[in-house]
Amino acid sequence: MTISDIYQAIAGGGVHTAVWVIATPLVLGGVAMVLRDNGKAELSQKIANFGIVIGLLAVAIEILALIYAVQELDINPLSDVDLLLLLAPLYLLAAGLLIEHLLHPGSQEELRKKIRKAVLMLLILGVVFFVLGKLRLYMVFWTNLMGFFVFLAALVAFFYFVVRKVI
């Protein structure tokens, strides 16, 4: 089974896919609420955070799949892909964040650190993918290999500071 097969199965799932996407954060929120009400707040928060992780992974996979589809397959996502399928990962993320906030209000610094790391990793991978895809190692010939690594390190440092300020 390839990634393309998985996306086609999700897109062709119709009502089953829609029910799964809608129900996932609600089921996780229900389980977290039951655990919280039974005095297991730490486990409840981990379950609620798992909903956020599912949303972040879905958004990351969608972004990377869209980049690949546009660059390699010449697909126009706005005309070739169902809008609800494009919005489903955003719903998963928003619902996960909302459920976690409603069940466990207050400062979530541990969660924010993990989200920061995930977003930073995605940004770094995206930039490295873009740089290596577009530059085709011309920069290595113009400067040297160390100059290329310094350039990548500067980009990583820039995105680190941007992510620290935003999240």
mmCIF file of C-alpha atoms in Angstrom:
data_model
loop_
_atom_site.group_PDB
_atom_site.id
_atom_site.type_symbol
_atom_site.label_atom_id
_atom_site.label_comp_id
_atom_site.label_asym_id
_atom_site.label_seq_id
_atom_site.Cartn_x
_atom_site.Cartn_y
_atom_site.Cartn_z
ATOM 1 C CA MET A 1 0.000 0.000 0.000
ATOM 2 C CA THR A 2 1.405 3.384 -0.995
ATOM 3 C CA ILE A 3 0.699 6.875 0.342
ATOM 4 C CA SER A 4 -1.357 7.538 -2.771
ATOM 5 C CA ASP A 5 -3.485 4.464 -2.025
ATOM 6 C CA ILE A 6 -4.064 5.666 1.537
ATOM 7 C CA TYR A 7 -5.178 9.112 0.368
ATOM 8 C CA GLN A 8 -7.461 7.607 -2.255
ATOM 9 C CA ALA A 9 -9.002 5.307 0.366
ATOM 10 C CA ILE A 10 -9.584 8.285 2.666
ATOM 11 C CA ALA A 11 -11.005 10.400 -0.155
ATOM 12 C CA GLY A 12 -13.171 7.534 -1.377
ATOM 13 C CA GLY A 13 -14.382 6.698 2.126
ATOM 14 C CA GLY A 14 -17.165 9.263 1.928
ATOM 15 C CA VAL A 15 -19.453 9.078 4.938
ATOM 16 C CA HIS A 16 -17.226 6.608 6.782
ATOM 17 C CA THR A 17 -14.267 8.974 6.595
ATOM 18 C CA ALA A 18 -16.388 11.934 7.680
ATOM 19 C CA VAL A 19 -17.778 10.039 10.670
ATOM 20 C CA TRP A 20 -14.304 8.890 11.681
ATOM 21 C CA VAL A 21 -12.881 12.421 11.454
ATOM 22 C CA ILE A 22 -15.768 13.949 13.392
ATOM 23 C CA ALA A 23 -15.876 11.199 16.027
ATOM 24 C CA THR A 24 -12.158 10.915 16.806
ATOM 25 C CA PRO A 25 -11.783 14.096 18.920
ATOM 26 C CA LEU A 26 -15.189 13.555 20.511
ATOM 27 C CA VAL A 27 -14.363 9.996 21.581
ATOM 28 C CA LEU A 28 -10.978 11.042 22.933
ATOM 29 C CA GLY A 29 -12.626 13.969 24.746
ATOM 30 C CA GLY A 30 -15.276 11.665 26.219
ATOM 31 C CA VAL A 31 -12.660 9.208 27.474
ATOM 32 C CA ALA A 32 -10.591 12.084 28.917
ATOM 33 C CA MET A 33 -13.665 13.534 30.641
ATOM 34 C CA VAL A 34 -14.578 10.182 32.223
ATOM 35 C CA LEU A 35 -11.003 9.739 33.449
ATOM 36 C CA ARG A 36 -10.893 13.283 34.835
ATOM 37 C CA ASP A 37 -14.192 12.781 36.671
ATOM 38 C CA ASN A 38 -12.851 9.551 38.192
ATOM 39 C CA GLY A 39 -9.827 11.315 39.675
ATOM 40 C CA LYS A 40 -7.232 10.386 37.051
ATOM 41 C CA ALA A 41 -6.436 13.899 35.871
ATOM 42 C CA GLU A 42 -2.916 13.124 34.644
ATOM 43 C CA LEU A 43 -4.069 10.267 32.409
ATOM 44 C CA SER A 44 -7.007 12.390 31.289
ATOM 45 C CA GLN A 45 -4.677 15.155 30.197
ATOM 46 C CA LYS A 46 -2.479 12.707 28.300
ATOM 47 C CA ILE A 47 -5.527 11.417 26.412
ATOM 48 C CA ALA A 48 -6.638 14.984 25.634
ATOM 49 C CA ASN A 49 -3.114 15.844 24.489
ATOM 50 C CA PHE A 50 -3.151 12.779 22.254
ATOM 51 C CA GLY A 51 -6.078 14.398 20.413
ATOM 52 C CA ILE A 52 -3.883 17.426 19.772
ATOM 53 C CA VAL A 53 -1.059 15.196 18.554
ATOM 54 C CA ILE A 54 -3.438 13.511 16.097
ATOM 55 C CA GLY A 55 -4.466 16.947 14.802
ATOM 56 C CA LEU A 56 -0.865 18.129 14.459
ATOM 57 C CA LEU A 57 0.131 14.967 12.624
ATOM 58 C CA ALA A 58 -2.844 15.246 10.295
ATOM 59 C CA VAL A 59 -2.007 18.877 9.484
ATOM 60 C CA ALA A 60 1.679 18.046 8.958
ATOM 61 C CA ILE A 61 0.879 15.114 6.690
ATOM 62 C CA GLU A 62 -1.571 17.210 4.709
ATOM 63 C CA ILE A 63 0.892 20.064 4.245
ATOM 64 C CA LEU A 64 3.648 17.712 3.123
ATOM 65 C CA ALA A 65 1.247 15.840 0.825
ATOM 66 C CA LEU A 66 0.053 19.109 -0.723
ATOM 67 C CA ILE A 67 3.623 20.247 -1.309
ATOM 68 C CA TYR A 68 4.459 16.927 -2.938
ATOM 69 C CA ALA A 69 1.273 16.887 -5.034
ATOM 70 C CA VAL A 70 1.799 20.409 -6.324
ATOM 71 C CA GLN A 71 5.504 20.024 -7.078
ATOM 72 C CA GLU A 72 5.741 16.456 -8.319
ATOM 73 C CA LEU A 73 2.289 15.477 -9.573
ATOM 74 C CA ASP A 74 1.104 18.823 -10.980
ATOM 75 C CA ILE A 75 -2.167 18.595 -9.060
ATOM 76 C CA ASN A 76 -4.111 21.720 -8.205
ATOM 77 C CA PRO A 77 -5.528 20.986 -4.737
ATOM 78 C CA LEU A 78 -8.114 23.750 -4.968
ATOM 79 C CA SER A 79 -9.748 22.242 -8.023
ATOM 80 C CA ASP A 80 -8.928 18.524 -7.701
ATOM 81 C CA VAL A 81 -9.448 17.819 -3.975
ATOM 82 C CA ASP A 82 -12.677 17.978 -1.986
ATOM 83 C CA LEU A 83 -12.748 21.013 0.324
ATOM 84 C CA LEU A 84 -13.961 19.004 3.309
ATOM 85 C CA LEU A 85 -11.018 16.643 2.907
ATOM 86 C CA LEU A 86 -8.641 19.626 2.947
ATOM 87 C CA LEU A 87 -10.283 21.048 6.086
ATOM 88 C CA ALA A 88 -10.500 17.764 8.028
ATOM 89 C CA PRO A 89 -6.969 17.994 9.560
ATOM 90 C CA LEU A 90 -7.651 21.556 10.688
ATOM 91 C CA TYR A 91 -10.865 20.363 12.342
ATOM 92 C CA LEU A 92 -8.958 17.583 14.124
ATOM 93 C CA LEU A 93 -6.406 20.072 15.441
ATOM 94 C CA ALA A 94 -8.963 22.710 16.469
ATOM 95 C CA ALA A 95 -11.219 20.145 18.150
ATOM 96 C CA GLY A 96 -8.269 18.592 19.986
ATOM 97 C CA LEU A 97 -7.105 21.978 21.267
ATOM 98 C CA LEU A 98 -10.638 23.007 22.282
ATOM 99 C CA ILE A 99 -11.368 19.748 24.103
ATOM 100 C CA GLU A 100 -8.046 19.877 25.932
ATOM 101 C CA HIS A 101 -8.665 23.490 26.931
ATOM 102 C CA LEU A 102 -12.195 22.786 28.159
ATOM 103 C CA LEU A 103 -11.210 19.729 30.178
ATOM 104 C CA HIS A 104 -7.943 21.077 31.601
ATOM 105 C CA PRO A 105 -8.000 24.889 31.692
ATOM 106 C CA GLY A 106 -4.957 26.794 32.812
ATOM 107 C CA SER A 107 -1.363 27.083 31.786
ATOM 108 C CA GLN A 108 -0.199 24.192 29.654
ATOM 109 C CA GLU A 109 3.520 24.891 29.451
ATOM 110 C CA GLU A 110 4.486 21.226 28.987
ATOM 111 C CA LEU A 111 2.073 20.933 26.085
ATOM 112 C CA ARG A 112 3.304 24.184 24.584
ATOM 113 C CA LYS A 113 6.904 22.929 24.674
ATOM 114 C CA LYS A 114 5.940 19.801 22.774
ATOM 115 C CA ILE A 115 3.902 21.761 20.232
ATOM 116 C CA ARG A 116 6.835 24.159 19.800
ATOM 117 C CA LYS A 117 9.166 21.260 19.102
ATOM 118 C CA ALA A 118 6.754 19.714 16.604
ATOM 119 C CA VAL A 119 6.174 22.977 14.744
ATOM 120 C CA LEU A 120 9.886 23.728 14.733
ATOM 121 C CA MET A 121 10.661 20.290 13.358
ATOM 122 C CA LEU A 122 8.084 20.711 10.606
ATOM 123 C CA LEU A 123 9.424 24.134 9.682
ATOM 124 C CA ILE A 124 12.993 22.888 9.606
ATOM 125 C CA LEU A 125 12.101 19.863 7.504
ATOM 126 C CA GLY A 126 10.052 22.048 5.170
ATOM 127 C CA VAL A 127 12.869 24.549 4.724
ATOM 128 C CA VAL A 128 15.489 21.857 4.208
ATOM 129 C CA PHE A 129 13.200 20.126 1.691
ATOM 130 C CA PHE A 130 12.626 23.413 -0.136
ATOM 131 C CA VAL A 131 16.284 24.451 -0.081
ATOM 132 C CA LEU A 132 17.571 21.087 -1.240
ATOM 133 C CA GLY A 133 14.849 20.876 -3.893
ATOM 134 C CA LYS A 134 15.415 24.360 -5.327
ATOM 135 C CA LEU A 135 19.110 25.044 -4.912
ATOM 136 C CA ARG A 136 20.230 21.746 -6.399
ATOM 137 C CA LEU A 137 23.548 22.221 -4.595
ATOM 138 C CA TYR A 138 24.477 25.377 -6.552
ATOM 139 C CA MET A 139 25.209 27.107 -3.260
ATOM 140 C CA VAL A 140 27.802 24.471 -2.417
ATOM 141 C CA PHE A 141 29.648 25.328 -5.624
ATOM 142 C CA TRP A 142 29.356 29.093 -5.127
ATOM 143 C CA THR A 143 30.564 29.052 -1.536
ATOM 144 C CA ASN A 144 31.614 25.733 -0.080
ATOM 145 C CA LEU A 145 30.017 22.973 1.924
ATOM 146 C CA MET A 146 30.583 24.832 5.206
ATOM 147 C CA GLY A 147 28.834 27.919 3.815
ATOM 148 C CA PHE A 148 25.840 25.781 2.896
ATOM 149 C CA PHE A 149 25.676 24.310 6.424
ATOM 150 C CA VAL A 150 25.987 27.788 7.965
ATOM 151 C CA PHE A 151 23.117 28.948 5.753
ATOM 152 C CA LEU A 152 20.958 26.012 6.901
ATOM 153 C CA ALA A 153 21.907 26.648 10.536
ATOM 154 C CA ALA A 154 20.946 30.321 10.192
ATOM 155 C CA LEU A 155 17.570 29.306 8.791
ATOM 156 C CA VAL A 156 17.030 26.855 11.640
ATOM 157 C CA ALA A 157 17.985 29.512 14.215
ATOM 158 C CA PHE A 158 15.643 32.033 12.601
ATOM 159 C CA PHE A 159 12.722 29.604 12.674
ATOM 160 C CA TYR A 160 13.536 28.634 16.253
ATOM 161 C CA PHE A 161 13.180 32.243 17.384
ATOM 162 C CA VAL A 162 10.007 32.719 15.328
ATOM 163 C CA VAL A 163 8.413 29.606 16.835
ATOM 164 C CA ARG A 164 9.449 30.666 20.370
ATOM 165 C CA LYS A 165 7.719 34.013 19.904
ATOM 166 C CA VAL A 166 4.528 32.651 18.327
ATOM 167 C CA ILE A 167 3.866 29.576 20.460
#
